Amino acid sequence: MSLITLWLESLLTPCPRYLRRMGFLREQLAIEDRYQRNRASWEPHLTRSRAAILAAADSCTLHRTALILGGGLINDIPLAELAERFQQVVLADILHLPRNRRKAEAVAPNITCLDFDCTGAVEKLYQAGNTLADEPAITLFRHASPTLPPALASGCDLTVSVNLASQLGYLPAKWLAKGRPRDDDFSLHLRRAAALCHLEWLQALPGERLLIGDRALVVRGLDESEVEREVLLGEGDLESPCDSWVWKFAPAPEWDKRHHLELEVGAYVLGRRPFRSPEDIK
Ligand SMILES: C[S@@+](CC[C@H](N)C(=O)[O-])C[C@H]1O[C@@H](n2cnc3c(N)ncnc32)[C@H](O)[C@@H]1O
């Protein structure tokens, strides 16, 4: 997609002003564009994500409502299969591009798109402003508590968080970095607080819960040697995954002509034991 087309779509898409200003609309368009450029290298990751979701769907005893968090872009969701298995499928994302909303809702009449902030903190942060100091900003995401519409809070037989947990603090941290100088580890701490809080929140929901998410980002040289690794969620934060794989997110030259960028992704069925407290984030 050309820059002009992207700019036009961004201009014409209805979107709350604070989300636009914090970069959420631009980021969704950019992810979609990145996917189009890297379809072949993304496909194994998307296939594994869809398979993990279907396995979780098949393990549900009741099939009333499936709630998919981070489902705005649809690429990693087996939408038609979920719509066949469940009475209702809800795709929740902080925003939905009109073309994706139309595409999703055209698959089956029991699919709906819900605008929902999975942190419950984004608008509060915007109101606080991007000069907010590091600690209060991290605390906001550590103690955030999103509120689902009542019918979903009590009635989902399956909830899946799809490639979302690591993203929850990403744009907020980027936006905050524009407001004042930040500690070196600020972005990582905020993203980790948001991801751990999301795990706790997910854990407290009824029904089957599946988290598909990246726990580490790896930079590799062209010879595949590891150059850098950033671990967002460590061994102590999560149970063993039921499946894990590498998402070849930005093969060279997408992000850098001398480096590949990869994400280590796991599919985690929640519920066996509580996760580490989000208090313990450093
Ligand atoms: C990497 S994408 C997930 C991949 C996506 N499921 C797909 O089909 O490719 C991250 C998604 O998380 C959404 N997102 C980011 N922050 C969010 C928040 N606070 N609440 C809900 N969705 C959020 C973005 O809008 C984006 O659609």
CSV table of C-alpha atoms and ligand atoms in Angstrom, one decimal:
chain,number,residue,atom,x,y,z
A,1,MET,CA,0.0,0.0,0.0
A,2,SER,CA,1.4,3.4,-0.9
A,3,LEU,CA,2.0,6.1,1.7
A,4,ILE,CA,-0.7,8.2,0.2
A,5,THR,CA,-3.3,5.4,0.3
A,6,LEU,CA,-2.3,4.7,4.0
A,7,TRP,CA,-2.6,8.4,4.8
A,8,LEU,CA,-6.0,8.6,3.1
A,9,GLU,CA,-7.3,5.5,4.9
A,10,SER,CA,-6.1,6.9,8.2
A,11,LEU,CA,-7.8,10.2,7.5
A,12,LEU,CA,-11.1,8.6,6.5
A,13,THR,CA,-11.3,6.0,9.3
A,14,PRO,CA,-13.6,7.0,12.2
A,15,CYS,CA,-11.4,6.7,15.4
A,16,PRO,CA,-11.5,8.5,18.8
A,17,ARG,CA,-9.1,11.4,18.9
A,18,TYR,CA,-7.0,10.0,21.7
A,19,LEU,CA,-6.4,6.7,19.9
A,20,ARG,CA,-5.4,8.5,16.8
A,21,ARG,CA,-3.0,10.8,18.7
A,22,MET,CA,-1.5,7.9,20.6
A,23,GLY,CA,-0.8,6.1,17.3
A,24,PHE,CA,-3.2,3.2,17.5
A,25,LEU,CA,-4.8,3.7,14.1
A,26,ARG,CA,-1.4,4.2,12.4
A,27,GLU,CA,-0.1,1.1,14.0
A,28,GLN,CA,-3.0,-1.1,12.9
A,29,LEU,CA,-2.6,0.1,9.3
A,30,ALA,CA,1.2,-0.5,9.6
A,31,ILE,CA,0.7,-4.1,10.9
A,32,GLU,CA,-1.6,-4.8,8.0
A,33,ASP,CA,0.9,-3.4,5.6
A,34,ARG,CA,3.8,-5.3,7.2
A,35,TYR,CA,1.7,-8.5,6.8
A,36,GLN,CA,1.1,-7.9,3.1
A,37,ARG,CA,4.9,-7.4,2.6
A,38,ASN,CA,5.9,-10.5,4.7
A,39,ARG,CA,3.0,-12.9,4.0
A,40,ALA,CA,5.1,-16.0,3.4
A,41,SER,CA,7.2,-15.6,6.5
A,42,TRP,CA,4.2,-14.8,8.7
A,43,GLU,CA,2.1,-17.7,7.4
A,44,PRO,CA,3.6,-20.5,9.6
A,45,HIS,CA,2.9,-18.3,12.7
A,46,LEU,CA,-0.6,-17.5,11.6
A,47,THR,CA,-1.3,-21.2,10.9
A,48,ARG,CA,-0.1,-22.3,14.3
A,49,SER,CA,-2.1,-19.5,16.0
A,50,ARG,CA,-5.3,-20.6,14.2
A,51,ALA,CA,-4.6,-24.3,15.1
A,52,ALA,CA,-4.1,-23.4,18.8
A,53,ILE,CA,-7.4,-21.5,18.8
A,54,LEU,CA,-9.3,-24.4,17.3
A,55,ALA,CA,-7.8,-26.9,19.7
A,56,ALA,CA,-9.0,-24.7,22.6
A,57,ALA,CA,-12.4,-24.3,21.0
A,58,ASP,CA,-12.7,-28.1,20.7
A,59,SER,CA,-11.9,-28.5,24.4
A,60,CYS,CA,-14.8,-26.3,25.5
A,61,THR,CA,-17.8,-28.1,27.0
A,62,LEU,CA,-20.2,-25.3,26.1
A,63,HIS,CA,-20.2,-23.3,22.9
A,64,ARG,CA,-22.2,-20.2,23.6
A,65,THR,CA,-19.7,-17.3,23.3
A,66,ALA,CA,-16.1,-17.1,22.1
A,67,LEU,CA,-14.4,-13.8,22.9
A,68,ILE,CA,-11.2,-13.0,20.9
A,69,LEU,CA,-9.1,-10.3,22.3
A,70,GLY,CA,-6.8,-8.4,19.9
A,71,GLY,CA,-8.8,-9.8,17.0
A,72,GLY,CA,-9.1,-6.6,15.0
A,73,LEU,CA,-6.9,-7.7,12.1
A,74,ILE,CA,-8.4,-11.2,11.8
A,75,ASN,CA,-5.3,-12.7,10.1
A,76,ASP,CA,-4.6,-15.2,12.9
A,77,ILE,CA,-8.2,-16.2,13.7
A,78,PRO,CA,-10.1,-19.2,12.2
A,79,LEU,CA,-13.2,-17.1,12.0
A,80,ALA,CA,-15.5,-19.3,9.9
A,81,GLU,CA,-14.7,-22.4,12.0
A,82,LEU,CA,-15.3,-20.5,15.3
A,83,ALA,CA,-18.6,-19.1,13.9
A,84,GLU,CA,-19.7,-22.7,13.1
A,85,ARG,CA,-18.8,-24.0,16.6
A,86,PHE,CA,-20.1,-21.1,18.8
A,87,GLN,CA,-23.5,-19.4,19.0
A,88,GLN,CA,-21.7,-16.0,19.1
A,89,VAL,CA,-18.1,-14.9,18.3
A,90,VAL,CA,-17.0,-11.5,19.5
A,91,LEU,CA,-13.8,-9.9,18.1
A,92,ALA,CA,-12.6,-7.3,20.7
A,93,ASP,CA,-9.9,-4.8,19.8
A,94,ILE,CA,-9.2,-1.2,20.8
A,95,LEU,CA,-10.3,-0.3,17.3
A,96,HIS,CA,-11.5,-2.0,14.1
A,97,LEU,CA,-10.7,-0.7,10.6
A,98,PRO,CA,-14.0,-0.4,8.7
A,99,ARG,CA,-12.8,-2.8,6.0
A,100,ASN,CA,-11.8,-5.5,8.6
A,101,ARG,CA,-15.1,-5.0,10.4
A,102,ARG,CA,-17.0,-5.6,7.2
A,103,LYS,CA,-14.8,-8.5,6.3
A,104,ALA,CA,-15.3,-10.2,9.7
A,105,GLU,CA,-19.0,-9.6,9.9
A,106,ALA,CA,-19.6,-10.9,6.4
A,107,VAL,CA,-18.2,-14.3,7.3
A,108,ALA,CA,-21.2,-15.2,9.4
A,109,PRO,CA,-24.1,-13.4,11.1
A,110,ASN,CA,-23.1,-14.5,14.6
A,111,ILE,CA,-19.8,-12.5,14.4
A,112,THR,CA,-19.6,-9.1,16.0
A,113,CYS,CA,-16.8,-6.6,16.5
A,114,LEU,CA,-16.4,-4.8,19.8
A,115,ASP,CA,-14.2,-1.7,20.4
A,116,PHE,CA,-12.6,-2.6,23.8
A,117,ASP,CA,-9.5,-1.5,25.5
A,118,CYS,CA,-8.0,-4.7,27.0
A,119,THR,CA,-6.0,-2.6,29.6
A,120,GLY,CA,-8.7,-0.2,30.7
A,121,ALA,CA,-5.9,2.3,31.0
A,122,VAL,CA,-5.3,3.9,27.7
A,123,GLU,CA,-7.8,6.7,27.9
A,124,LYS,CA,-6.9,7.4,31.5
A,125,LEU,CA,-3.3,7.7,30.4
A,126,TYR,CA,-4.1,10.1,27.6
A,127,GLN,CA,-6.0,12.3,30.1
A,128,ALA,CA,-3.0,12.2,32.5
A,129,GLY,CA,-0.8,13.4,29.6
A,130,ASN,CA,2.5,12.1,28.2
A,131,THR,CA,4.6,14.0,30.8
A,132,LEU,CA,3.4,11.6,33.5
A,133,ALA,CA,6.4,10.3,35.4
A,134,ASP,CA,7.7,6.7,34.8
A,135,GLU,CA,6.4,5.1,38.1
A,136,PRO,CA,2.8,6.4,38.0
A,137,ALA,CA,2.6,5.4,34.3
A,138,ILE,CA,3.8,1.9,35.1
A,139,THR,CA,1.5,1.7,38.1
A,140,LEU,CA,-1.5,2.7,35.9
A,141,PHE,CA,-0.9,-0.4,33.7
A,142,ARG,CA,0.0,-2.6,36.6
A,143,HIS,CA,-3.3,-2.0,38.4
A,144,ALA,CA,-5.5,-1.5,35.3
A,145,SER,CA,-8.8,-3.3,35.3
A,146,PRO,CA,-10.7,-3.4,32.1
A,147,THR,CA,-14.5,-3.9,32.4
A,148,LEU,CA,-16.2,-6.2,29.9
A,149,PRO,CA,-19.9,-5.7,29.0
A,150,PRO,CA,-21.8,-7.8,31.6
A,151,ALA,CA,-23.0,-10.4,29.2
A,152,LEU,CA,-19.4,-11.2,28.2
A,153,ALA,CA,-17.9,-10.9,31.7
A,154,SER,CA,-20.1,-13.8,32.9
A,155,GLY,CA,-20.9,-15.7,29.7
A,156,CYS,CA,-17.8,-16.6,27.6
A,157,ASP,CA,-17.0,-20.3,27.2
A,158,LEU,CA,-13.8,-19.4,25.4
A,159,THR,CA,-11.6,-16.3,25.7
A,160,VAL,CA,-8.5,-16.1,23.6
A,161,SER,CA,-5.8,-13.3,23.7
A,162,VAL,CA,-4.2,-13.4,20.3
A,163,ASN,CA,-0.8,-11.9,19.8
A,164,LEU,CA,-1.8,-9.0,22.0
A,165,ALA,CA,-0.1,-9.2,25.4
A,166,SER,CA,3.2,-7.7,24.3
A,167,GLN,CA,1.4,-5.0,22.4
A,168,LEU,CA,-0.6,-3.6,25.3
A,169,GLY,CA,2.1,-1.3,26.6
A,170,TYR,CA,4.0,-0.8,23.4
A,171,LEU,CA,2.2,2.3,22.0
A,172,PRO,CA,1.6,3.8,25.4
A,173,ALA,CA,5.3,3.6,26.2
A,174,LYS,CA,6.2,5.1,22.8
A,175,TRP,CA,3.7,7.9,23.3
A,176,LEU,CA,5.0,8.6,26.8
A,177,ALA,CA,8.6,8.7,25.5
A,178,LYS,CA,7.7,11.8,23.5
A,179,GLY,CA,6.6,13.7,26.6
A,180,ARG,CA,9.8,13.6,28.6
A,181,PRO,CA,13.1,11.8,29.0
A,182,ARG,CA,12.6,8.2,30.3
A,183,ASP,CA,14.7,5.6,32.1
A,184,ASP,CA,16.4,3.2,29.7
A,185,ASP,CA,14.3,0.3,30.8
A,186,PHE,CA,11.1,2.2,31.0
A,187,SER,CA,9.5,0.8,27.8
A,188,LEU,CA,10.3,-2.8,28.9
A,189,HIS,CA,8.9,-2.2,32.4
A,190,LEU,CA,5.7,-0.7,31.2
A,191,ARG,CA,5.1,-3.4,28.6
A,192,ARG,CA,5.9,-6.1,31.2
A,193,ALA,CA,3.5,-4.5,33.7
A,194,ALA,CA,0.7,-4.4,31.0
A,195,ALA,CA,1.4,-8.0,29.9
A,196,LEU,CA,1.4,-9.4,33.5
A,197,CYS,CA,-1.8,-7.5,34.4
A,198,HIS,CA,-3.4,-8.8,31.3
A,199,LEU,CA,-2.5,-12.4,32.3
A,200,GLU,CA,-4.0,-11.9,35.7
A,201,TRP,CA,-7.2,-10.4,34.3
A,202,LEU,CA,-7.5,-13.3,31.8
A,203,GLN,CA,-6.9,-15.8,34.5
A,204,ALA,CA,-9.9,-14.4,36.5
A,205,LEU,CA,-12.4,-14.8,33.6
A,206,PRO,CA,-14.7,-17.9,33.5
A,207,GLY,CA,-14.5,-20.6,30.8
A,208,GLU,CA,-11.5,-21.8,28.8
A,209,ARG,CA,-8.7,-19.2,28.4
A,210,LEU,CA,-6.0,-19.3,25.9
A,211,LEU,CA,-3.1,-16.9,25.6
A,212,ILE,CA,-1.1,-16.8,22.4
A,213,GLY,CA,1.7,-14.3,22.8
A,214,ASP,CA,5.4,-13.5,22.3
A,215,ARG,CA,7.5,-13.7,25.3
A,216,ALA,CA,10.9,-12.7,23.7
A,217,LEU,CA,12.1,-10.7,20.8
A,218,VAL,CA,15.3,-11.8,19.1
A,219,VAL,CA,17.5,-9.9,16.7
A,220,ARG,CA,19.6,-12.2,14.3
A,221,GLY,CA,22.3,-11.5,11.9
A,222,LEU,CA,22.1,-12.5,8.3
A,223,ASP,CA,24.0,-15.7,9.3
A,224,GLU,CA,21.2,-16.5,11.8
A,225,SER,CA,23.5,-15.8,14.8
A,226,GLU,CA,21.7,-14.2,17.8
A,227,VAL,CA,22.7,-10.5,18.2
A,228,GLU,CA,20.3,-9.4,20.9
A,229,ARG,CA,17.4,-10.8,23.0
A,230,GLU,CA,14.7,-9.0,24.9
A,231,VAL,CA,12.7,-11.1,27.3
A,232,LEU,CA,9.3,-9.7,28.1
A,233,LEU,CA,7.9,-12.7,30.0
A,234,GLY,CA,10.3,-15.1,31.7
A,235,GLU,CA,10.1,-18.8,32.7
A,236,GLY,CA,8.6,-17.9,36.1
A,237,ASP,CA,5.8,-15.9,34.6
A,238,LEU,CA,4.1,-18.6,32.6
A,239,GLU,CA,3.4,-22.3,32.6
A,240,SER,CA,4.9,-24.4,29.8
A,241,PRO,CA,3.2,-23.6,26.5
A,242,CYS,CA,1.1,-26.3,24.8
A,243,ASP,CA,2.8,-25.2,21.6
A,244,SER,CA,5.6,-22.8,20.8
A,245,TRP,CA,7.1,-21.5,17.6
A,246,VAL,CA,9.1,-18.6,16.0
A,247,TRP,CA,7.3,-15.8,14.2
A,248,LYS,CA,9.6,-14.5,11.5
A,249,PHE,CA,8.2,-11.0,12.1
A,250,ALA,CA,10.6,-8.8,10.1
A,251,PRO,CA,13.0,-10.7,7.9
A,252,ALA,CA,15.8,-8.5,6.5
A,253,PRO,CA,15.5,-6.0,5.0
A,254,GLU,CA,12.0,-5.3,6.5
A,255,TRP,CA,13.4,-3.7,9.7
A,256,ASP,CA,17.1,-3.5,8.9
A,257,LYS,CA,19.0,-4.8,5.9
A,258,ARG,CA,21.6,-6.6,8.1
A,259,HIS,CA,19.2,-8.1,10.7
A,260,HIS,CA,16.2,-10.3,11.0
A,261,LEU,CA,13.7,-9.7,13.8
A,262,GLU,CA,11.9,-12.7,15.3
A,263,LEU,CA,9.4,-13.2,18.1
A,264,GLU,CA,9.3,-16.4,20.2
A,265,VAL,CA,5.6,-17.2,20.6
A,266,GLY,CA,3.8,-19.6,22.8
A,267,ALA,CA,0.2,-20.8,23.2
A,268,TYR,CA,-0.7,-21.1,26.9
A,269,VAL,CA,-3.8,-22.7,28.2
A,270,LEU,CA,-4.5,-20.8,31.5
A,271,GLY,CA,-5.8,-22.0,34.7
A,272,ARG,CA,-3.4,-24.4,36.3
A,273,ARG,CA,-1.8,-22.0,38.7
A,274,PRO,CA,-1.9,-18.3,39.3
A,275,PHE,CA,0.7,-16.2,37.4
A,276,ARG,CA,3.3,-14.2,39.2
A,277,SER,CA,1.8,-11.0,40.6
A,278,PRO,CA,2.1,-7.9,38.4
A,279,GLU,CA,3.5,-6.2,41.6
A,280,ASP,CA,6.7,-8.1,40.9
A,281,ILE,CA,7.5,-6.6,37.6
A,282,LYS,CA,11.2,-5.6,37.7
B,1,LIG,C1,0.0,-7.7,16.6
B,1,LIG,S1,-1.7,-7.3,16.5
B,1,LIG,C2,-2.4,-8.8,16.8
B,1,LIG,C3,-2.5,-9.7,15.6
B,1,LIG,C4,-3.8,-9.8,15.1
B,1,LIG,N1,-4.6,-10.7,16.0
B,1,LIG,C5,-3.8,-10.3,13.6
B,1,LIG,O1,-4.9,-10.6,13.1
B,1,LIG,O2,-2.8,-10.2,13.0
B,1,LIG,C6,-2.1,-6.4,18.0
B,1,LIG,C7,-3.5,-6.0,18.0
B,1,LIG,O3,-3.7,-5.5,19.4
B,1,LIG,C8,-4.6,-4.4,19.3
B,1,LIG,N2,-4.4,-3.7,20.6
B,1,LIG,C9,-3.3,-3.0,21.0
B,1,LIG,N3,-3.5,-2.4,22.2
B,1,LIG,C10,-4.8,-2.8,22.6
B,1,LIG,C11,-5.6,-2.6,23.7
B,1,LIG,N4,-5.2,-1.8,24.8
B,1,LIG,N5,-6.8,-3.2,23.8
B,1,LIG,C12,-7.3,-3.9,22.7
B,1,LIG,N6,-6.6,-4.2,21.6
B,1,LIG,C13,-5.3,-3.6,21.5
B,1,LIG,C14,-4.1,-3.7,18.1
B,1,LIG,O4,-5.1,-2.7,17.7
B,1,LIG,C15,-3.9,-4.8,17.1
B,1,LIG,O5,-5.0,-5.1,16.4
